[in-house]
Amino acid sequence: MFVALTLVVATVGLIIYILKIYEARAKSYWTDRGFASTPSGVSFWDIFLGKKDAIDSDVEIYQKIGHLQEKVGGVMELGAFSSPILFVRDLDVAKDILIKDFDHFFDRRSFGDFDKLFNDGLFNMKGQDWKDMRTFLSPTFTSGRIRSMFSHFERTADKLKQHVKSFPVTKSGFDIPVSESMRKYTLEVIVTSVFGMSVDVFKENDIMFEMAEKFGHFSYSRKIRLYMIQNFPKLSKLLKISGVDQDVSDFFWGMLSAALKARQEGNIKGNDFVQMLVDAQNGNLKEDQESELSREEKDAILKPKSGGNKNNIKWSNELAIPQAFIFMVAGFDTVANNLAVASYILATHEDIQDKVYEEACRVLGNGEDGKKIAYEEVNRLEYIDMFISEVLRLYPAVSRLDRKCMRDYALSTSDGEKPSKTQVIKAGTFIAIPAEAIQRDEQYYPDPLKFDPERFNQENKTKRNPYAYMPFGIGPRNCIGMRFALVETKVALAHIVRSFKIGPTEIPTSNQESVFRTVFGYRLSSDLKLRFTPRV
């Protein structure tokens, strides 16, 4: 008994001793390398107990680095056993990392062995593989292609209006679960326009919608799995931990595989993303694919930085399906969340909703004559564009941009006031650019928590550093579907506000309770309903 107790005490003591050694090393990691260091504010135990997400401390870290009067600062994100991360506060440094010296920072932080649907997708690709795939996929969402898809946007937005009217009348209008409704809209848009499938996501018990919802729901246990996969990849692989439930993974793999097979074996050819993948696998992809890009797109994406060659890609279903899946998920989840939050803002800011409604009617007509919206008209919705920009500023889909330093990089931090010094970012270092913290910084946006679309009128935009706004990322590794997402959002909002006045139900609508941040951006509470009252 005494021997066993002694062994237990000795083991516990050894563990505590090892932990203290690691903690001491963690505290000195950044200072030993010549960088300012600041504590994270979030520990692994916070994550494990479900109290916080890693990004919850980003604003606090950003402010601490500012108080130290530093342009960058080092953090041990989850304590002693996590990877060191260098936080960037200065916009000139952010520009260098994201654009000017992109060739040093072209990889993102890996999610590890997440799932076969995700591992080989564009978002998670690295190095030359990413460069080649980005070059291949860049023409997918050009202006010309979006124009050809536009009828799907228009038709689905009209179905969204009919969906609203399918709910029971409550006093003056329809009380609808806005988050779910917007998610049905965006899923149908992406599936019909990009994948050429004929679906009706708005019907009850649609299996595709149910599986998409299940993928997008990050329960406590799934968050733990995510952090394990990202921070302890070898252990996670040994334990066979997956970031996607098996039934969800099997469903989408089977669905996308069947879509590719049907197009390969059928006589019908489409002008969509699935056809691009089929042609690539069959070696029939037209060589002038890049001609669909504008000169600006070629210069910004393909020529100077990416260095990709689509002919290097070795196509198979195992590579094609993840590209399709990542487009589906990104086009469904993030846009739906932005639309739901935008609807909530309209419901709680009647004066702004009136301006959105006035412009929609002035540019597009009041909707009563049955006239369809034209693609060119959407580009004339200036105030709605300002409104969406302000939604994305305050409630970004991505709170943090991350990159990985690919080779040693000399960072000059001279600002004319302090002595110039050169700091070296070592290869393998993870970089974090806290987009949300920057977009809520009062030096760029006075009274930053106030919702004000006028921040994005032409005069105010020209006065502000352009790198103080990055909801879709910046540089060659920005969101490839940005233009698609914005057009899709504008069409839905224009259709809705012309037909309905959005307001709260009798239940008080509290901003803190209704709009909340997750590890993958802001969401609207799933049980929140807004009242859509038909306009006379």
Coordinates of C-alpha atoms in Angstrom, one line a residue:
M1 CA 0.0 0.0 0.0
F2 CA 2.8 2.4 1.0
V3 CA 4.8 1.5 -2.1
A4 CA 1.8 2.1 -4.4
L5 CA 1.0 5.5 -2.8
T6 CA 4.6 6.5 -3.1
L7 CA 4.5 5.6 -6.8
V8 CA 1.4 7.7 -7.4
V9 CA 2.8 10.7 -5.6
A10 CA 6.1 10.4 -7.5
T11 CA 4.2 10.2 -10.8
V12 CA 2.1 13.2 -10.1
G13 CA 5.1 15.1 -9.0
L14 CA 7.0 14.2 -12.2
I15 CA 4.0 15.3 -14.3
I16 CA 3.8 18.7 -12.5
Y17 CA 7.6 19.1 -12.9
I18 CA 7.4 18.4 -16.7
L19 CA 4.5 20.8 -17.0
K20 CA 6.4 23.6 -15.3
I21 CA 9.4 23.0 -17.6
Y22 CA 7.2 23.3 -20.7
E23 CA 5.4 26.3 -19.3
A24 CA 8.7 28.1 -18.6
R25 CA 9.9 27.3 -22.2
A26 CA 6.6 28.6 -23.5
K27 CA 6.9 31.9 -21.7
S28 CA 10.4 32.5 -23.0
Y29 CA 9.8 31.2 -26.6
W30 CA 9.1 34.5 -28.2
T31 CA 11.4 36.7 -26.1
D32 CA 14.3 34.4 -26.8
R33 CA 13.7 35.1 -30.5
G34 CA 13.5 38.9 -30.1
F35 CA 9.7 39.3 -30.3
A36 CA 7.3 40.8 -27.8
S37 CA 5.3 38.1 -26.0
T38 CA 1.8 38.2 -24.6
P39 CA -0.4 35.5 -22.9
S40 CA -3.3 34.1 -24.9
G41 CA -6.1 34.3 -22.5
V42 CA -7.4 30.9 -23.7
S43 CA -6.0 27.7 -22.4
F44 CA -6.4 24.1 -23.6
W45 CA -8.6 23.5 -20.5
D46 CA -10.9 26.3 -21.7
I47 CA -11.3 24.5 -24.9
F48 CA -11.6 21.1 -23.3
L49 CA -14.3 22.3 -20.9
G50 CA -16.2 24.1 -23.7
K51 CA -15.8 27.5 -22.1
K52 CA -14.1 29.3 -25.0
D53 CA -12.8 28.9 -28.6
A54 CA -9.2 29.8 -29.5
I55 CA -10.2 32.9 -31.4
D56 CA -12.0 34.3 -28.4
S57 CA -8.8 36.0 -27.2
D58 CA -7.9 37.6 -30.6
V59 CA -9.2 41.1 -29.8
E60 CA -7.5 41.0 -26.4
I61 CA -4.2 39.9 -27.9
Y62 CA -4.5 42.6 -30.6
Q63 CA -5.0 45.2 -28.0
K64 CA -2.1 44.0 -25.8
I65 CA 0.3 44.1 -28.7
G66 CA -0.9 47.7 -29.3
H67 CA -0.2 48.7 -25.7
L68 CA 3.3 47.3 -26.1
Q69 CA 3.6 49.6 -29.2
E70 CA 4.7 46.6 -31.3
K71 CA 3.7 45.7 -34.9
V72 CA 3.7 42.0 -34.1
G73 CA 3.6 39.9 -31.0
G74 CA 4.1 36.2 -30.1
V75 CA 1.6 34.0 -28.4
M76 CA 1.5 30.4 -27.2
E77 CA -2.1 29.9 -28.2
L78 CA -3.2 27.1 -26.0
G79 CA -0.4 27.1 -23.4
A80 CA 2.6 24.9 -23.0
F81 CA 1.8 22.2 -25.5
S82 CA 0.4 24.3 -28.4
S83 CA 2.2 25.7 -31.4
P84 CA 3.6 29.2 -31.2
I85 CA 1.7 31.8 -33.3
L86 CA 2.9 35.2 -34.3
F87 CA 0.1 37.8 -34.3
V88 CA 0.2 40.7 -36.8
R89 CA -1.2 44.0 -35.8
D90 CA 0.4 46.4 -38.3
L91 CA -1.4 46.7 -41.7
D92 CA 1.8 47.2 -43.6
V93 CA 3.2 43.9 -42.2
A94 CA -0.1 42.2 -43.1
K95 CA 0.2 43.5 -46.6
D96 CA 3.8 42.2 -46.9
I97 CA 2.7 38.7 -45.7
L98 CA -0.5 38.5 -47.7
I99 CA 0.6 40.1 -50.9
K100 CA 4.1 41.5 -51.3
D101 CA 6.1 38.6 -49.9
F102 CA 3.4 36.0 -50.4
D103 CA 5.9 33.5 -51.7
H104 CA 7.2 33.2 -48.1
F105 CA 3.6 32.6 -46.7
F106 CA 1.5 30.8 -49.3
D107 CA 0.4 27.9 -47.0
R108 CA -2.4 28.0 -44.5
R109 CA -2.3 26.3 -41.1
S110 CA -3.3 22.8 -41.8
F111 CA -6.4 21.2 -40.2
G112 CA -4.6 17.9 -40.2
D113 CA -6.2 14.6 -41.3
F114 CA -9.8 16.0 -41.0
D115 CA -11.7 13.8 -43.5
K116 CA -11.3 12.6 -47.1
L117 CA -13.9 15.2 -48.2
F118 CA -11.7 18.0 -46.9
N119 CA -8.1 16.9 -46.8
D120 CA -7.3 17.3 -50.5
G121 CA -9.6 20.3 -51.1
L122 CA -8.3 23.7 -52.2
F123 CA -8.7 25.2 -48.7
N124 CA -6.4 22.6 -47.1
M125 CA -3.9 22.2 -50.0
K126 CA -0.3 23.2 -49.6
G127 CA 2.7 24.2 -51.7
Q128 CA 2.8 23.5 -55.4
D129 CA -0.4 21.4 -55.2
W130 CA -2.3 24.4 -54.0
K131 CA -0.8 26.7 -56.7
D132 CA -1.7 24.3 -59.5
M133 CA -5.3 23.8 -58.2
R134 CA -5.8 27.5 -57.6
T135 CA -4.8 28.2 -61.2
F136 CA -7.2 25.6 -62.4
L137 CA -10.1 26.8 -60.3
S138 CA -9.7 30.6 -60.7
P139 CA -11.9 30.9 -63.8
T140 CA -14.8 29.2 -61.9
F141 CA -16.3 32.4 -60.5
T142 CA -15.5 35.0 -63.1
S143 CA -18.1 37.7 -64.0
G144 CA -19.0 35.8 -67.2
R145 CA -19.6 32.5 -65.4
I146 CA -21.7 34.2 -62.6
R147 CA -23.8 35.9 -65.3
S148 CA -24.5 32.5 -66.8
M149 CA -25.5 31.1 -63.4
F150 CA -27.6 34.1 -62.6
S151 CA -31.0 32.6 -63.5
H152 CA -30.5 30.1 -60.8
F153 CA -30.0 32.9 -58.2
E154 CA -33.1 34.6 -59.4
R155 CA -35.3 31.4 -59.4
T156 CA -34.1 30.3 -56.0
A157 CA -34.7 33.8 -54.5
D158 CA -38.2 33.6 -55.8
K159 CA -38.6 30.2 -54.1
L160 CA -37.3 31.7 -50.9
K161 CA -40.2 34.3 -51.0
Q162 CA -42.7 31.5 -51.6
H163 CA -41.1 29.6 -48.7
V164 CA -41.7 32.5 -46.4
K165 CA -45.4 32.6 -47.4
S166 CA -45.7 28.9 -46.5
F167 CA -45.5 29.6 -42.8
P168 CA -48.7 30.2 -40.8
V169 CA -49.8 33.9 -40.7
T170 CA -49.1 35.4 -37.3
K171 CA -51.0 38.7 -36.9
S172 CA -49.5 40.9 -39.6
G173 CA -47.0 38.5 -41.1
F174 CA -45.0 35.3 -41.2
D175 CA -42.7 34.3 -38.3
I176 CA -39.9 32.3 -39.9
P177 CA -36.8 30.6 -38.6
V178 CA -34.5 32.9 -40.6
S179 CA -31.3 31.0 -40.2
E180 CA -32.7 27.8 -41.5
S181 CA -34.5 29.5 -44.4
M182 CA -31.4 31.3 -45.5
R183 CA -29.5 28.1 -45.4
K184 CA -32.0 26.4 -47.6
Y185 CA -31.7 29.3 -50.1
T186 CA -27.9 29.2 -50.3
L187 CA -27.7 25.4 -50.5
E188 CA -30.1 25.3 -53.4
V189 CA -28.2 28.1 -55.2
I190 CA -24.9 26.4 -55.0
V191 CA -26.2 22.9 -55.9
T192 CA -28.2 24.1 -58.9
S193 CA -25.9 26.8 -60.3
V194 CA -22.4 25.3 -59.6
F195 CA -23.2 21.6 -59.7
G196 CA -26.0 21.5 -62.2
M197 CA -28.3 19.3 -60.0
S198 CA -32.0 19.6 -60.0
V199 CA -33.1 19.7 -56.4
D200 CA -35.8 21.2 -54.1
V201 CA -34.1 21.9 -50.8
F202 CA -37.1 23.9 -49.6
K203 CA -39.3 20.8 -49.2
E204 CA -39.6 19.2 -45.8
N205 CA -37.2 16.5 -44.7
D206 CA -34.8 17.0 -47.6
I207 CA -31.9 14.6 -47.0
M208 CA -29.3 16.8 -48.6
F209 CA -30.3 19.8 -46.4
E210 CA -30.3 17.5 -43.3
M211 CA -26.8 16.3 -44.0
A212 CA -25.5 19.8 -44.8
E213 CA -27.0 21.0 -41.5
K214 CA -25.3 18.1 -39.7
F215 CA -22.0 19.0 -41.2
G216 CA -22.3 22.6 -40.3
H217 CA -23.2 21.9 -36.6
F218 CA -20.2 22.0 -34.4
S219 CA -21.2 20.3 -31.2
Y220 CA -18.9 20.3 -28.1
S221 CA -17.5 16.8 -28.9
R222 CA -16.8 17.9 -32.5
K223 CA -15.0 21.0 -31.4
I224 CA -12.8 18.8 -29.2
R225 CA -12.1 16.5 -32.2
L226 CA -11.2 19.6 -34.3
Y227 CA -8.7 20.9 -31.8
M228 CA -7.2 17.4 -31.3
I229 CA -6.7 16.9 -35.0
Q230 CA -5.1 20.4 -35.5
N231 CA -2.9 20.4 -32.4
F232 CA -2.1 16.7 -32.0
P233 CA -2.3 15.3 -35.5
K234 CA -0.2 12.1 -34.9
L235 CA -2.2 11.1 -31.9
S236 CA -5.5 11.9 -33.6
K237 CA -4.5 9.8 -36.6
L238 CA -3.5 6.9 -34.3
L239 CA -6.9 7.2 -32.5
K240 CA -8.7 7.5 -35.9
I241 CA -10.3 10.8 -34.9
S242 CA -12.3 12.3 -37.8
G243 CA -13.7 15.8 -38.1
V244 CA -16.8 14.7 -40.0
D245 CA -19.4 12.2 -38.9
Q246 CA -19.2 9.0 -41.0
D247 CA -22.7 9.1 -42.3
V248 CA -22.3 12.7 -43.5
S249 CA -19.0 11.9 -45.2
D250 CA -20.4 8.9 -46.9
F251 CA -23.5 10.8 -48.1
F252 CA -21.7 13.6 -49.8
W253 CA -18.9 11.4 -51.2
G254 CA -21.6 9.2 -52.8
M255 CA -23.7 12.1 -54.0
L256 CA -20.8 13.9 -55.7
S257 CA -19.3 10.7 -57.1
A258 CA -22.7 9.9 -58.7
A259 CA -22.9 13.4 -60.1
L260 CA -19.5 13.1 -61.8
K261 CA -20.3 9.6 -63.1
A262 CA -23.6 10.7 -64.5
R263 CA -22.0 13.5 -66.4
Q264 CA -19.2 11.3 -67.6
E265 CA -21.5 8.6 -68.9
G266 CA -24.4 10.9 -70.1
N267 CA -24.8 12.8 -73.3
I268 CA -25.6 16.1 -71.6
K269 CA -22.8 18.6 -71.1
G270 CA -23.2 21.6 -68.8
N271 CA -21.5 24.9 -68.4
D272 CA -20.8 24.4 -64.7
F273 CA -18.2 23.3 -62.2
V274 CA -19.0 19.6 -62.5
Q275 CA -18.4 19.8 -66.2
M276 CA -15.0 21.4 -65.6
L277 CA -14.0 18.5 -63.3
V278 CA -15.2 15.9 -65.8
D279 CA -13.4 17.6 -68.7
A280 CA -10.2 17.8 -66.6
Q281 CA -10.4 14.1 -65.7
N282 CA -11.0 13.2 -69.4
G283 CA -8.3 15.4 -70.6
N284 CA -10.7 17.6 -72.6
L285 CA -10.3 20.8 -70.7
K286 CA -9.9 23.7 -73.1
E287 CA -6.5 25.3 -73.1
D288 CA -7.9 28.8 -73.2
Q289 CA -9.6 28.4 -69.9
E290 CA -7.6 31.3 -68.5
S291 CA -8.9 33.6 -71.2
E292 CA -12.1 33.8 -69.1
L293 CA -10.3 35.8 -66.5
S294 CA -10.0 39.5 -66.8
R295 CA -6.5 41.1 -67.1
E296 CA -6.9 42.3 -63.5
E297 CA -7.7 38.8 -62.3
K298 CA -4.8 37.3 -64.2
D299 CA -2.4 39.8 -62.8
A300 CA -3.7 39.6 -59.2
I301 CA -4.1 35.8 -59.0
L302 CA -2.2 33.8 -61.6
K303 CA 0.8 35.5 -62.9
P304 CA 3.0 37.2 -60.3
K305 CA 2.4 35.0 -57.2
S306 CA 0.7 31.7 -57.6
G307 CA 3.2 30.1 -60.0
G308 CA 0.7 27.4 -60.7
N309 CA 0.3 25.1 -63.7
K310 CA -3.0 23.2 -64.1
N311 CA -1.3 20.6 -66.3
N312 CA 0.6 19.3 -63.3
I313 CA -2.6 18.0 -61.7
K314 CA -3.1 14.3 -61.6
W315 CA -6.9 14.0 -61.7
S316 CA -9.0 11.3 -60.1
N317 CA -12.3 11.1 -58.3
E318 CA -10.4 11.2 -55.0
L319 CA -9.1 14.7 -56.0
A320 CA -12.1 16.0 -57.8
I321 CA -14.7 15.3 -55.2
P322 CA -13.0 17.3 -52.4
Q323 CA -12.8 20.4 -54.7
A324 CA -16.6 20.1 -55.3
F325 CA -17.3 19.5 -51.6
I326 CA -15.3 22.5 -50.4
F327 CA -17.2 24.8 -52.8
M328 CA -20.5 23.4 -51.7
V329 CA -19.8 23.9 -48.0
A330 CA -18.3 27.3 -48.4
G331 CA -21.0 28.5 -50.7
F332 CA -23.7 27.1 -48.3
D333 CA -22.7 27.8 -44.8
T334 CA -20.9 31.2 -44.7
V335 CA -23.2 33.0 -47.1
A336 CA -26.3 31.7 -45.2
N337 CA -24.9 33.0 -42.0
N338 CA -24.2 36.4 -43.5
L339 CA -27.7 36.6 -44.9
A340 CA -29.3 35.6 -41.6
V341 CA -27.3 38.2 -39.7
A342 CA -28.1 40.8 -42.4
S343 CA -31.8 40.0 -41.9
Y344 CA -31.5 40.5 -38.2
I345 CA -29.8 43.9 -38.7
L346 CA -32.6 45.0 -41.0
A347 CA -35.2 43.9 -38.4
T348 CA -33.5 45.9 -35.7
H349 CA -32.5 49.0 -37.8
E350 CA -35.7 50.2 -39.4
D351 CA -34.1 53.3 -40.9
I352 CA -31.4 51.3 -42.7
Q353 CA -34.1 48.8 -43.9
D354 CA -36.0 51.8 -45.4
K355 CA -32.9 52.8 -47.4
V356 CA -32.3 49.3 -48.6
Y357 CA -35.9 49.0 -49.7
E358 CA -35.9 52.4 -51.4
E359 CA -32.8 51.5 -53.5
A360 CA -34.1 48.0 -54.4
C361 CA -37.3 49.5 -55.7
R362 CA -35.6 52.4 -57.5
V363 CA -33.1 50.2 -59.2
L364 CA -35.0 47.0 -59.7
G365 CA -38.7 48.0 -59.5
N366 CA -41.1 47.2 -56.8
G367 CA -41.4 43.6 -57.8
E368 CA -45.2 43.7 -58.5
D369 CA -44.9 43.8 -62.2
G370 CA -43.2 40.3 -62.3
K371 CA -40.0 41.8 -63.8
K372 CA -37.0 39.6 -63.1
I373 CA -33.7 41.1 -61.8
A374 CA -30.9 41.4 -64.3
Y375 CA -27.3 40.7 -63.5
E376 CA -26.2 44.2 -64.5
E377 CA -28.8 45.7 -62.2
V378 CA -27.4 44.0 -59.2
N379 CA -24.1 45.8 -59.7
R380 CA -26.0 49.1 -59.4
L381 CA -27.1 48.4 -55.8
E382 CA -24.6 50.8 -54.2
Y383 CA -26.3 51.2 -50.8
I384 CA -27.0 47.5 -50.5
D385 CA -23.4 46.9 -51.2
M386 CA -22.4 49.3 -48.4
F387 CA -24.9 47.6 -46.1
I388 CA -23.4 44.1 -46.8
S389 CA -19.9 45.4 -46.3
E390 CA -20.8 46.8 -42.9
V391 CA -22.4 43.4 -42.0
L392 CA -19.2 41.7 -42.9
R393 CA -17.1 44.2 -41.1
L394 CA -18.8 43.7 -37.8
Y395 CA -19.7 40.1 -38.2
P396 CA -17.1 38.5 -40.5
A397 CA -17.4 34.9 -41.6
V398 CA -13.7 34.5 -40.9
S399 CA -12.4 36.1 -37.7
R400 CA -8.7 35.3 -38.3
L401 CA -6.5 34.9 -41.4
D402 CA -3.7 32.4 -40.9
R403 CA -0.6 31.6 -42.8
K404 CA 2.5 29.5 -42.4
C405 CA 6.0 30.8 -43.0
M406 CA 7.6 28.6 -45.6
R407 CA 11.2 29.8 -45.2
D408 CA 13.0 32.2 -42.9
Y409 CA 11.8 35.7 -43.4
A410 CA 13.4 39.0 -42.2
L411 CA 10.8 41.3 -40.9
S412 CA 11.7 45.0 -40.7
T413 CA 9.7 46.8 -38.0
S414 CA 11.0 50.3 -38.5
D415 CA 8.3 53.0 -38.2
G416 CA 10.3 56.2 -38.1
E417 CA 9.9 56.6 -34.3
K418 CA 11.6 53.6 -32.8
P419 CA 15.1 52.4 -33.8
S420 CA 15.0 50.0 -36.7
K421 CA 15.4 46.4 -35.9
T422 CA 15.2 43.2 -38.0
Q423 CA 13.4 40.2 -36.6
V424 CA 13.5 36.8 -38.3
I425 CA 10.4 34.7 -38.6
K426 CA 11.6 31.1 -38.7
A427 CA 10.3 28.7 -41.3
G428 CA 7.3 26.7 -39.9
T429 CA 6.0 29.6 -37.8
F430 CA 2.3 30.1 -37.9
I431 CA 1.1 33.6 -38.6
A432 CA -2.3 35.0 -37.4
I433 CA -3.8 38.2 -38.8
P434 CA -6.9 39.0 -36.6
A435 CA -9.3 40.3 -39.2
E436 CA -12.2 40.9 -36.8
A437 CA -10.0 42.8 -34.3
I438 CA -8.7 45.0 -37.2
Q439 CA -12.2 45.6 -38.4
R440 CA -13.3 46.7 -35.0
D441 CA -10.3 49.0 -34.3
E442 CA -11.4 52.6 -33.6
Q443 CA -8.4 54.0 -35.4
Y444 CA -9.9 52.7 -38.7
Y445 CA -13.6 52.8 -37.8
P446 CA -14.6 55.5 -35.2
D447 CA -17.3 54.2 -32.8
P448 CA -16.5 50.7 -34.2
L449 CA -19.5 48.8 -32.6
K450 CA -22.0 51.1 -34.2
F451 CA -23.6 49.7 -37.4
D452 CA -23.1 52.3 -40.1
P453 CA -23.1 51.4 -43.8
E454 CA -21.9 54.9 -44.7
R455 CA -18.4 53.8 -43.6
F456 CA -18.3 52.2 -47.1
N457 CA -19.3 55.1 -49.3
Q458 CA -16.7 56.1 -51.8
E459 CA -15.4 59.1 -49.8
N460 CA -14.9 57.2 -46.6
K461 CA -13.3 54.2 -48.3
T462 CA -10.7 56.4 -50.0
K463 CA -9.7 57.8 -46.6
R464 CA -9.2 54.5 -45.0
N465 CA -6.3 52.0 -45.3
P466 CA -7.7 49.3 -47.8
Y467 CA -6.1 46.6 -45.7
A468 CA -8.3 47.4 -42.7
Y469 CA -11.1 45.4 -44.3
M470 CA -10.5 41.7 -45.1
P471 CA -13.7 39.6 -44.7
F472 CA -12.8 37.5 -47.7
G473 CA -9.1 37.6 -47.1
I474 CA -6.5 39.5 -49.2
G475 CA -4.1 38.5 -51.9
P476 CA -3.6 35.4 -54.0
R477 CA -5.1 33.1 -51.3
N478 CA -8.3 35.1 -50.7
C479 CA -11.7 33.6 -51.0
I480 CA -12.1 32.3 -54.6
G481 CA -15.9 32.6 -54.4
M482 CA -16.1 36.2 -53.1
R483 CA -17.9 37.6 -56.2
F484 CA -20.3 34.7 -56.3
A485 CA -21.1 35.2 -52.6
L486 CA -21.8 38.9 -52.9
V487 CA -24.1 38.5 -55.9
E488 CA -26.0 35.7 -54.2
T489 CA -26.4 37.8 -51.1
K490 CA -27.6 40.9 -53.0
V491 CA -30.2 39.0 -55.0
A492 CA -31.7 37.4 -51.9
L493 CA -31.9 40.7 -50.0
A494 CA -33.3 42.6 -52.9
H495 CA -36.1 40.0 -53.4
I496 CA -36.9 39.8 -49.7
V497 CA -37.0 43.6 -48.9
R498 CA -39.2 44.4 -52.0
S499 CA -41.8 41.8 -50.8
F500 CA -41.6 42.0 -47.0
K501 CA -40.8 44.3 -44.2
I502 CA -38.6 42.5 -41.7
G503 CA -39.1 43.0 -38.0
P504 CA -38.8 41.3 -34.6
T505 CA -41.5 39.1 -33.2
E506 CA -43.1 40.0 -29.8
I507 CA -40.2 38.3 -28.2
P508 CA -37.5 40.9 -27.5
T509 CA -34.6 40.5 -30.0
S510 CA -31.4 40.9 -28.1
N511 CA -28.2 41.4 -30.1
Q512 CA -26.0 39.6 -27.6
E513 CA -28.2 36.6 -27.4
S514 CA -29.2 36.5 -31.1
V515 CA -25.9 37.0 -33.0
F516 CA -23.0 35.0 -31.7
R517 CA -19.5 34.0 -32.8
T518 CA -18.3 30.5 -33.4
V519 CA -14.9 29.2 -34.5
F520 CA -16.1 29.5 -38.1
G521 CA -17.6 33.0 -38.0
Y522 CA -20.8 34.7 -36.7
R523 CA -24.2 33.0 -36.7
L524 CA -27.7 33.8 -35.9
S525 CA -29.4 31.7 -33.2
S526 CA -31.1 28.8 -34.9
D527 CA -34.3 29.2 -32.9
L528 CA -34.6 33.0 -33.6
K529 CA -37.6 33.9 -35.7
L530 CA -38.2 37.2 -37.5
R531 CA -41.5 38.5 -38.7
F532 CA -41.8 39.0 -42.5
T533 CA -44.8 41.3 -43.2
P534 CA -46.0 41.5 -46.8
R535 CA -45.6 45.0 -48.2
V536 CA -48.8 46.6 -49.6

